[in-house]
PDB file of C-alpha atoms in Angstrom:
ATOM      1  CA  UNK A1171      31.108   2.530  -3.648  1.00 69.00           C
ATOM      2  CA  UNK A1172      30.462   1.556  -0.003  1.00 82.00           C
ATOM      3  CA  UNK A1173      30.654  -2.056   1.110  1.00 94.00           C
ATOM      4  CA  UNK A1174      27.576  -4.217   1.354  1.00 97.00           C
ATOM      5  CA  UNK A1175      25.304  -3.056   4.140  1.00 98.00           C
ATOM      6  CA  UNK A1176      23.343  -5.613   6.157  1.00 98.00           C
ATOM      7  CA  UNK A1177      20.610  -5.382   8.724  1.00 98.00           C
ATOM      8  CA  UNK A1178      18.569  -7.617  11.020  1.00 98.00           C
ATOM      9  CA  UNK A1179      15.507  -6.887  13.083  1.00 97.00           C
ATOM     10  CA  UNK A1180      12.983  -8.827  15.121  1.00 97.00           C
ATOM     11  CA  UNK A1181       9.558  -7.320  14.557  1.00 96.00           C
ATOM     12  CA  UNK A1182       6.735  -7.889  17.021  1.00 93.00           C
ATOM     13  CA  UNK A1183       4.122  -5.671  15.438  1.00 86.00           C
ATOM     14  CA  UNK A1184       4.295  -2.023  16.454  1.00 89.00           C
ATOM     15  CA  UNK A1185       4.331   0.381  13.538  1.00 91.00           C
ATOM     16  CA  UNK A1186       7.518   2.052  14.770  1.00 94.00           C
ATOM     17  CA  UNK A1187       9.442  -1.199  14.237  1.00 95.00           C
ATOM     18  CA  UNK A1188       8.382  -1.400  10.599  1.00 96.00           C
ATOM     19  CA  UNK A1189       9.189   2.266  10.047  1.00 95.00           C
ATOM     20  CA  UNK A1190      12.638   1.880  11.618  1.00 97.00           C
ATOM     21  CA  UNK A1191      13.462  -1.071   9.363  1.00 97.00           C
ATOM     22  CA  UNK A1192      12.157   0.747   6.287  1.00 97.00           C
ATOM     23  CA  UNK A1193      14.280   3.787   7.125  1.00 97.00           C
ATOM     24  CA  UNK A1194      17.412   1.678   7.596  1.00 98.00           C
ATOM     25  CA  UNK A1195      16.876  -0.037   4.230  1.00 98.00           C
ATOM     26  CA  UNK A1196      16.192   3.279   2.484  1.00 97.00           C
ATOM     27  CA  UNK A1197      19.341   4.819   3.890  1.00 98.00           C
ATOM     28  CA  UNK A1198      21.426   1.836   2.786  1.00 98.00           C
ATOM     29  CA  UNK A1199      19.940   1.930  -0.712  1.00 98.00           C
ATOM     30  CA  UNK A1200      20.521   5.675  -0.963  1.00 97.00           C
ATOM     31  CA  UNK A1201      24.158   5.152   0.014  1.00 97.00           C
ATOM     32  CA  UNK A1202      24.462   2.658  -2.823  1.00 97.00           C
ATOM     33  CA  UNK A1203      22.954   5.029  -5.361  1.00 96.00           C
ATOM     34  CA  UNK A1204      19.521   3.511  -5.857  1.00 97.00           C
ATOM     35  CA  UNK A1205      17.095   5.986  -7.389  1.00 96.00           C
ATOM     36  CA  UNK A1206      13.638   7.195  -6.478  1.00 95.00           C
ATOM     37  CA  UNK A1207      11.862   4.451  -8.437  1.00 95.00           C
ATOM     38  CA  UNK A1208      13.843   1.774  -6.633  1.00 97.00           C
ATOM     39  CA  UNK A1209      13.138   3.288  -3.228  1.00 97.00           C
ATOM     40  CA  UNK A1210       9.430   3.475  -4.018  1.00 97.00           C
ATOM     41  CA  UNK A1211       9.358  -0.140  -5.235  1.00 97.00           C
ATOM     42  CA  UNK A1212      11.210  -1.568  -2.254  1.00 98.00           C
ATOM     43  CA  UNK A1213       9.262   0.463   0.274  1.00 97.00           C
ATOM     44  CA  UNK A1214       5.976  -0.756  -1.166  1.00 97.00           C
ATOM     45  CA  UNK A1215       7.070  -4.389  -1.384  1.00 98.00           C
ATOM     46  CA  UNK A1216       8.547  -4.374   2.128  1.00 97.00           C
ATOM     47  CA  UNK A1217       5.422  -2.787   3.541  1.00 96.00           C
ATOM     48  CA  UNK A1218       3.324  -5.601   2.108  1.00 96.00           C
ATOM     49  CA  UNK A1219       5.803  -8.303   3.145  1.00 97.00           C
ATOM     50  CA  UNK A1220       6.248  -7.170   6.737  1.00 96.00           C
ATOM     51  CA  UNK A1221       2.581  -6.394   7.380  1.00 95.00           C
ATOM     52  CA  UNK A1222       1.546  -9.738   5.835  1.00 94.00           C
ATOM     53  CA  UNK A1223       4.004 -11.595   8.051  1.00 96.00           C
ATOM     54  CA  UNK A1224       2.887  -9.810  11.215  1.00 94.00           C
ATOM     55  CA  UNK A1225      -0.820  -9.697  10.502  1.00 91.00           C
ATOM     56  CA  UNK A1226      -1.469 -12.921   8.593  1.00 92.00           C
ATOM     57  CA  UNK A1227       1.594 -15.106   9.134  1.00 94.00           C
ATOM     58  CA  UNK A1228       1.657 -14.785  12.898  1.00 93.00           C
ATOM     59  CA  UNK A1229      -2.107 -14.461  13.246  1.00 89.00           C
ATOM     60  CA  UNK A1230      -2.411 -17.572  15.390  1.00 88.00           C
ATOM     61  CA  UNK A1231       0.953 -17.222  17.119  1.00 89.00           C
ATOM     62  CA  UNK A1232       0.727 -15.540  20.556  1.00 90.00           C
ATOM     63  CA  UNK A1233       3.534 -12.989  20.909  1.00 91.00           C
ATOM     64  CA  UNK A1234       4.741 -13.983  17.449  1.00 95.00           C
ATOM     65  CA  UNK A1235       7.884 -12.463  15.999  1.00 96.00           C
ATOM     66  CA  UNK A1236       9.000 -11.755  12.462  1.00 97.00           C
ATOM     67  CA  UNK A1237      12.655 -12.231  11.623  1.00 98.00           C
ATOM     68  CA  UNK A1238      13.696  -9.650   9.023  1.00 98.00           C
ATOM     69  CA  UNK A1239      17.156  -9.771   7.419  1.00 98.00           C
ATOM     70  CA  UNK A1240      18.368  -7.652   4.569  1.00 98.00           C
ATOM     71  CA  UNK A1241      21.452  -6.692   2.613  1.00 98.00           C
ATOM     72  CA  UNK A1242      22.143  -3.987   0.071  1.00 98.00           C
ATOM     73  CA  UNK A1243      25.093  -3.608  -2.257  1.00 97.00           C
ATOM     74  CA  UNK A1244      25.687  -1.745  -5.489  1.00 96.00           C
ATOM     75  CA  UNK A1245      23.869  -4.342  -7.596  1.00 96.00           C
ATOM     76  CA  UNK A1246      20.969  -5.641  -5.583  1.00 97.00           C
ATOM     77  CA  UNK A1247      18.981  -5.501  -2.388  1.00 98.00           C
ATOM     78  CA  UNK A1248      17.983  -8.797  -0.747  1.00 98.00           C
ATOM     79  CA  UNK A1249      15.284  -9.329   1.855  1.00 98.00           C
ATOM     80  CA  UNK A1250      14.283 -12.306   3.992  1.00 98.00           C
ATOM     81  CA  UNK A1251      11.096 -12.213   6.018  1.00 98.00           C
ATOM     82  CA  UNK A1252      10.231 -15.183   8.245  1.00 97.00           C
ATOM     83  CA  UNK A1253       7.197 -15.438  10.445  1.00 97.00           C
ATOM     84  CA  UNK A1254       6.423 -18.145  12.994  1.00 96.00           C
ATOM     85  CA  UNK A1255       3.138 -19.241  11.489  1.00 95.00           C
ATOM     86  CA  UNK A1256       2.376 -22.501   9.733  1.00 95.00           C
ATOM     87  CA  UNK A1257       2.713 -20.927   6.292  1.00 94.00           C
ATOM     88  CA  UNK A1258       0.338 -20.840   3.340  1.00 94.00           C
ATOM     89  CA  UNK A1259       0.122 -21.627  -0.354  1.00 94.00           C
ATOM     90  CA  UNK A1260       0.673 -18.369  -2.253  1.00 92.00           C
ATOM     91  CA  UNK A1261      -0.655 -19.998  -5.429  1.00 91.00           C
ATOM     92  CA  UNK A1262      -4.023 -20.438  -3.713  1.00 92.00           C
ATOM     93  CA  UNK A1263      -4.494 -16.682  -3.368  1.00 92.00           C
ATOM     94  CA  UNK A1264      -7.099 -15.561  -5.937  1.00 93.00           C
ATOM     95  CA  UNK A1265      -5.916 -13.261  -8.733  1.00 94.00           C
ATOM     96  CA  UNK A1266      -7.076  -9.815  -7.556  1.00 95.00           C
ATOM     97  CA  UNK A1267      -7.023  -8.492 -11.127  1.00 94.00           C
ATOM     98  CA  UNK A1268      -9.767 -10.857 -12.292  1.00 93.00           C
ATOM     99  CA  UNK A1269     -12.861  -8.816 -13.029  1.00 92.00           C
ATOM    100  CA  UNK A1270     -14.801 -10.885 -10.488  1.00 92.00           C
ATOM    101  CA  UNK A1271     -12.306 -10.011  -7.749  1.00 94.00           C
ATOM    102  CA  UNK A1272     -11.802  -6.296  -8.393  1.00 92.00           C
ATOM    103  CA  UNK A1273     -14.296  -5.309  -5.708  1.00 91.00           C
ATOM    104  CA  UNK A1274     -12.715  -7.488  -3.028  1.00 93.00           C
ATOM    105  CA  UNK A1275     -10.872  -5.130  -0.658  1.00 92.00           C
ATOM    106  CA  UNK A1276      -7.986  -7.478   0.214  1.00 92.00           C
ATOM    107  CA  UNK A1277      -5.505  -9.803  -1.504  1.00 92.00           C
ATOM    108  CA  UNK A1278      -3.278  -7.416  -3.496  1.00 96.00           C
ATOM    109  CA  UNK A1279      -0.102  -7.508  -1.422  1.00 95.00           C
ATOM    110  CA  UNK A1280       1.580 -10.486  -3.096  1.00 96.00           C
ATOM    111  CA  UNK A1281       0.894  -9.241  -6.614  1.00 96.00           C
ATOM    112  CA  UNK A1282       2.330  -5.819  -5.739  1.00 97.00           C
ATOM    113  CA  UNK A1283       5.487  -7.436  -4.376  1.00 97.00           C
ATOM    114  CA  UNK A1284       5.847  -9.480  -7.572  1.00 97.00           C
ATOM    115  CA  UNK A1285       5.247  -6.417  -9.733  1.00 97.00           C
ATOM    116  CA  UNK A1286       7.867  -4.259  -8.039  1.00 97.00           C
ATOM    117  CA  UNK A1287      10.609  -6.732  -7.113  1.00 98.00           C
ATOM    118  CA  UNK A1288      12.968  -8.643  -9.408  1.00 97.00           C
ATOM    119  CA  UNK A1289      12.416 -11.921  -7.547  1.00 98.00           C
ATOM    120  CA  UNK A1290       9.795 -13.009  -5.038  1.00 98.00           C
ATOM    121  CA  UNK A1291       9.835 -16.512  -3.603  1.00 97.00           C
ATOM    122  CA  UNK A1292       7.788 -18.047  -0.825  1.00 97.00           C
ATOM    123  CA  UNK A1293       9.752 -20.982   0.559  1.00 96.00           C
ATOM    124  CA  UNK A1294       8.046 -24.007   2.072  1.00 92.00           C
ATOM    125  CA  UNK A1295       5.883 -24.070   4.032  1.00 95.00           C
ATOM    126  CA  UNK A1296       5.141 -20.484   3.022  1.00 95.00           C
ATOM    127  CA  UNK A1297       6.308 -18.629   6.112  1.00 96.00           C
ATOM    128  CA  UNK A1298       9.642 -17.586   4.611  1.00 97.00           C
ATOM    129  CA  UNK A1299       9.613 -14.895   1.954  1.00 98.00           C
ATOM    130  CA  UNK A1300      12.758 -14.100  -0.031  1.00 98.00           C
ATOM    131  CA  UNK A1301      12.804 -11.043  -2.292  1.00 98.00           C
ATOM    132  CA  UNK A1302      15.450  -9.439  -4.473  1.00 98.00           C
ATOM    133  CA  UNK A1303      15.504  -6.029  -6.105  1.00 98.00           C
ATOM    134  CA  UNK A1304      18.178  -5.643  -8.788  1.00 97.00           C
ATOM    135  CA  UNK A1305      19.308  -2.157  -9.581  1.00 93.00           C
ATOM    136  CA  UNK A1306      19.388  -2.964 -13.283  1.00 81.00           C
ATOM    137  CA  UNK A1307      15.680  -3.809 -13.145  1.00 56.00           C
ATOM    138  CA  UNK A1308      14.765  -0.174 -13.659  1.00 52.00           C
ATOM    139  CA  UNK A1309      18.122   1.320 -14.614  1.00 44.00           C
TER     140      UNK A1309
ATOM    141  CA  UNK B 632     -16.552  22.937   6.125  1.00 44.00           C
ATOM    142  CA  UNK B 633     -15.957  19.946   8.357  1.00 46.00           C
ATOM    143  CA  UNK B 634     -12.746  18.527   9.645  1.00 47.00           C
ATOM    144  CA  UNK B 635     -13.658  15.005  10.641  1.00 48.00           C
ATOM    145  CA  UNK B 636     -10.208  13.565  11.040  1.00 49.00           C
ATOM    146  CA  UNK B 637      -6.667  14.708  11.561  1.00 67.00           C
ATOM    147  CA  UNK B 638      -5.701  12.446   8.656  1.00 89.00           C
ATOM    148  CA  UNK B 639      -8.240  13.948   6.247  1.00 95.00           C
ATOM    149  CA  UNK B 640      -9.395  17.393   5.251  1.00 95.00           C
ATOM    150  CA  UNK B 641     -13.059  17.177   4.329  1.00 95.00           C
ATOM    151  CA  UNK B 642     -14.783  20.112   2.683  1.00 96.00           C
ATOM    152  CA  UNK B 643     -17.879  20.877   0.625  1.00 95.00           C
ATOM    153  CA  UNK B 644     -17.546  22.190  -2.927  1.00 95.00           C
ATOM    154  CA  UNK B 645     -21.098  22.972  -3.974  1.00 93.00           C
ATOM    155  CA  UNK B 646     -22.790  19.562  -3.670  1.00 95.00           C
ATOM    156  CA  UNK B 647     -19.541  17.603  -3.752  1.00 97.00           C
ATOM    157  CA  UNK B 648     -17.810  16.178  -0.686  1.00 97.00           C
ATOM    158  CA  UNK B 649     -14.116  16.795  -1.259  1.00 98.00           C
ATOM    159  CA  UNK B 650     -11.722  14.661   0.767  1.00 97.00           C
ATOM    160  CA  UNK B 651      -8.025  15.536   0.800  1.00 97.00           C
ATOM    161  CA  UNK B 652      -5.438  13.295   2.400  1.00 96.00           C
ATOM    162  CA  UNK B 653      -3.033  15.214   4.602  1.00 94.00           C
ATOM    163  CA  UNK B 654      -0.345  12.527   5.043  1.00 93.00           C
ATOM    164  CA  UNK B 655       2.376  11.589   2.565  1.00 94.00           C
ATOM    165  CA  UNK B 656       2.123   7.940   3.602  1.00 93.00           C
ATOM    166  CA  UNK B 657      -1.079   5.925   3.882  1.00 94.00           C
ATOM    167  CA  UNK B 658       0.439   2.767   5.289  1.00 92.00           C
ATOM    168  CA  UNK B 659      -0.354   2.316   8.949  1.00 89.00           C
ATOM    169  CA  UNK B 660      -3.259  -0.082   9.463  1.00 88.00           C
ATOM    170  CA  UNK B 661      -4.761   1.812  12.376  1.00 89.00           C
ATOM    171  CA  UNK B 662      -4.634   5.061  10.428  1.00 91.00           C
ATOM    172  CA  UNK B 663      -6.192   3.420   7.366  1.00 94.00           C
ATOM    173  CA  UNK B 664      -8.969   1.990   9.527  1.00 93.00           C
ATOM    174  CA  UNK B 665      -9.574   5.434  11.031  1.00 94.00           C
ATOM    175  CA  UNK B 666      -9.686   7.019   7.577  1.00 95.00           C
ATOM    176  CA  UNK B 667     -12.264   4.479   6.432  1.00 95.00           C
ATOM    177  CA  UNK B 668     -14.400   5.046   9.510  1.00 95.00           C
ATOM    178  CA  UNK B 669     -14.228   8.841   9.175  1.00 94.00           C
ATOM    179  CA  UNK B 670     -15.314   8.711   5.537  1.00 96.00           C
ATOM    180  CA  UNK B 671     -18.108   6.238   6.270  1.00 95.00           C
ATOM    181  CA  UNK B 672     -19.353   8.424   9.116  1.00 94.00           C
ATOM    182  CA  UNK B 673     -19.413  11.436   6.804  1.00 95.00           C
ATOM    183  CA  UNK B 674     -21.225   9.640   3.982  1.00 96.00           C
ATOM    184  CA  UNK B 675     -23.604   7.519   6.064  1.00 94.00           C
ATOM    185  CA  UNK B 676     -26.434  10.115   6.343  1.00 95.00           C
ATOM    186  CA  UNK B 677     -26.111  11.218   2.703  1.00 96.00           C
ATOM    187  CA  UNK B 678     -28.183  10.180  -0.292  1.00 96.00           C
ATOM    188  CA  UNK B 679     -26.500   9.800  -3.690  1.00 97.00           C
ATOM    189  CA  UNK B 680     -23.314  11.487  -2.489  1.00 98.00           C
ATOM    190  CA  UNK B 681     -20.896  13.012  -4.955  1.00 98.00           C
ATOM    191  CA  UNK B 682     -17.428  12.401  -3.594  1.00 98.00           C
ATOM    192  CA  UNK B 683     -14.005  13.564  -4.722  1.00 98.00           C
ATOM    193  CA  UNK B 684     -10.884  12.110  -3.122  1.00 98.00           C
ATOM    194  CA  UNK B 685      -7.654  14.028  -3.754  1.00 98.00           C
ATOM    195  CA  UNK B 686      -4.240  12.381  -3.359  1.00 97.00           C
ATOM    196  CA  UNK B 687      -2.070  15.423  -4.061  1.00 95.00           C
ATOM    197  CA  UNK B 688       0.342  14.926  -1.166  1.00 96.00           C
ATOM    198  CA  UNK B 689       0.290  11.121  -1.058  1.00 97.00           C
ATOM    199  CA  UNK B 690       3.635   9.510  -1.890  1.00 96.00           C
ATOM    200  CA  UNK B 691       3.080   5.961  -0.632  1.00 95.00           C
ATOM    201  CA  UNK B 692       0.038   3.816  -0.093  1.00 95.00           C
ATOM    202  CA  UNK B 693      -0.386   0.144   0.717  1.00 96.00           C
ATOM    203  CA  UNK B 694      -2.745  -2.559  -0.437  1.00 96.00           C
ATOM    204  CA  UNK B 695      -4.650  -1.996   2.810  1.00 95.00           C
ATOM    205  CA  UNK B 696      -5.296   1.585   1.713  1.00 96.00           C
ATOM    206  CA  UNK B 697      -6.510   0.329  -1.661  1.00 97.00           C
ATOM    207  CA  UNK B 698      -8.892  -1.939   0.225  1.00 96.00           C
ATOM    208  CA  UNK B 699     -10.352   1.009   2.093  1.00 96.00           C
ATOM    209  CA  UNK B 700     -10.841   2.900  -1.168  1.00 97.00           C
ATOM    210  CA  UNK B 701     -12.720  -0.097  -2.579  1.00 97.00           C
ATOM    211  CA  UNK B 702     -14.919  -0.220   0.517  1.00 96.00           C
ATOM    212  CA  UNK B 703     -15.671   3.503   0.240  1.00 97.00           C
ATOM    213  CA  UNK B 704     -16.479   3.112  -3.460  1.00 96.00           C
ATOM    214  CA  UNK B 705     -18.876   0.267  -2.662  1.00 96.00           C
ATOM    215  CA  UNK B 706     -20.618   2.408  -0.044  1.00 96.00           C
ATOM    216  CA  UNK B 707     -20.953   5.344  -2.431  1.00 97.00           C
ATOM    217  CA  UNK B 708     -22.332   3.097  -5.198  1.00 96.00           C
ATOM    218  CA  UNK B 709     -24.753   1.451  -2.769  1.00 96.00           C
ATOM    219  CA  UNK B 710     -26.097   4.921  -1.986  1.00 97.00           C
ATOM    220  CA  UNK B 711     -26.476   5.722  -5.674  1.00 97.00           C
ATOM    221  CA  UNK B 712     -23.640   8.214  -5.589  1.00 98.00           C
ATOM    222  CA  UNK B 713     -20.429   8.798  -7.496  1.00 98.00           C
ATOM    223  CA  UNK B 714     -16.800   8.677  -6.377  1.00 98.00           C
ATOM    224  CA  UNK B 715     -13.926  10.161  -8.373  1.00 98.00           C
ATOM    225  CA  UNK B 716     -10.230  10.131  -7.528  1.00 98.00           C
ATOM    226  CA  UNK B 717      -7.861  12.917  -8.549  1.00 98.00           C
ATOM    227  CA  UNK B 718      -4.363  14.383  -8.250  1.00 98.00           C
ATOM    228  CA  UNK B 719      -2.707  10.978  -8.070  1.00 98.00           C
ATOM    229  CA  UNK B 720       1.072  11.024  -8.511  1.00 97.00           C
ATOM    230  CA  UNK B 721       2.420   8.915 -11.397  1.00 96.00           C
ATOM    231  CA  UNK B 722       4.062   6.348  -9.073  1.00 96.00           C
ATOM    232  CA  UNK B 723       0.790   5.834  -7.207  1.00 97.00           C
ATOM    233  CA  UNK B 724      -1.191   5.788 -10.432  1.00 97.00           C
ATOM    234  CA  UNK B 725       1.007   2.910 -11.580  1.00 97.00           C
ATOM    235  CA  UNK B 726      -0.178   0.950  -8.541  1.00 97.00           C
ATOM    236  CA  UNK B 727      -3.764   1.416  -9.719  1.00 97.00           C
ATOM    237  CA  UNK B 728      -2.817   0.158 -13.186  1.00 97.00           C
ATOM    238  CA  UNK B 729      -0.866  -2.839 -11.876  1.00 97.00           C
ATOM    239  CA  UNK B 730      -3.832  -3.893  -9.763  1.00 97.00           C
ATOM    240  CA  UNK B 731      -6.238  -2.975 -12.583  1.00 96.00           C
ATOM    241  CA  UNK B 732      -8.115  -0.794 -10.128  1.00 97.00           C
ATOM    242  CA  UNK B 733      -8.003   1.935 -12.761  1.00 96.00           C
ATOM    243  CA  UNK B 734     -10.944  -0.025 -14.235  1.00 93.00           C
ATOM    244  CA  UNK B 735     -12.765   0.066 -10.927  1.00 93.00           C
ATOM    245  CA  UNK B 736     -12.343   3.760 -10.134  1.00 97.00           C
ATOM    246  CA  UNK B 737     -13.017   6.945 -12.077  1.00 97.00           C
ATOM    247  CA  UNK B 738      -9.690   8.780 -12.032  1.00 98.00           C
ATOM    248  CA  UNK B 739      -9.061  12.368 -13.120  1.00 98.00           C
ATOM    249  CA  UNK B 740      -5.776  14.194 -13.436  1.00 97.00           C
ATOM    250  CA  UNK B 741      -6.937  17.271 -11.535  1.00 98.00           C
ATOM    251  CA  UNK B 742      -9.517  18.157  -8.902  1.00 98.00           C
ATOM    252  CA  UNK B 743     -10.976  20.663 -11.345  1.00 97.00           C
ATOM    253  CA  UNK B 744     -11.561  17.950 -13.957  1.00 98.00           C
ATOM    254  CA  UNK B 745     -13.148  15.700 -11.353  1.00 98.00           C
ATOM    255  CA  UNK B 746     -15.432  18.455 -10.077  1.00 97.00           C
ATOM    256  CA  UNK B 747     -16.469  19.192 -13.647  1.00 97.00           C
ATOM    257  CA  UNK B 748     -17.302  15.518 -14.190  1.00 97.00           C
ATOM    258  CA  UNK B 749     -19.281  15.417 -10.953  1.00 97.00           C
ATOM    259  CA  UNK B 750     -21.265  18.584 -11.757  1.00 94.00           C
TER     260      UNK B 750
END
């Protein structure tokens, strides 16, 4: 089994930066034997996390950056996403699965992250997201 | 047959507008916005449109893409039409179930089944 693989990127917004980070994570997970389900789950959760940080987190931050750190070993993949915004209260986001909210086009990113990752934690003041995917989750 | 977008293949099957995605990933915000605009432009002049959206090649889609689907569904309903989704891979279908959007959309396993339902 290869050693733990780590990565770090500063994301400013262009799509190519997100794609490059996603590819690096996928390659590391593949090296550590994560399966198709795991790759799908992490790709989806990371997509939501990184786009949320760039689009919503740094919305009012001119030239804002997102600090993205990750590590993958044989047991788990860990992700830290920090934007430069003032944060938010994730508990204040309406439940998109309520019947009254089903027709609202936005607001599903956080619930998808929680559904697909083993751990999802927004740290105060809400501009630092920590996520973990454990291989055993879907083994 | 019309080809309104490089990201979509739009065709007519009898009185049904069939929309096939051509990309494996529906993730990029600009692309998603373009897809929404292309579909709206196609449906805008129509009355009570019957629409089939096929996801046969789609392997990944984001919550932003789900949002566009909801917007398209609202437009179709507003016009008195019907939208059905088909050929959704199991992994993507799970996303619809997790978000409970399976209750919001009419989903068929195959394009043939959807076309039959729309007939």
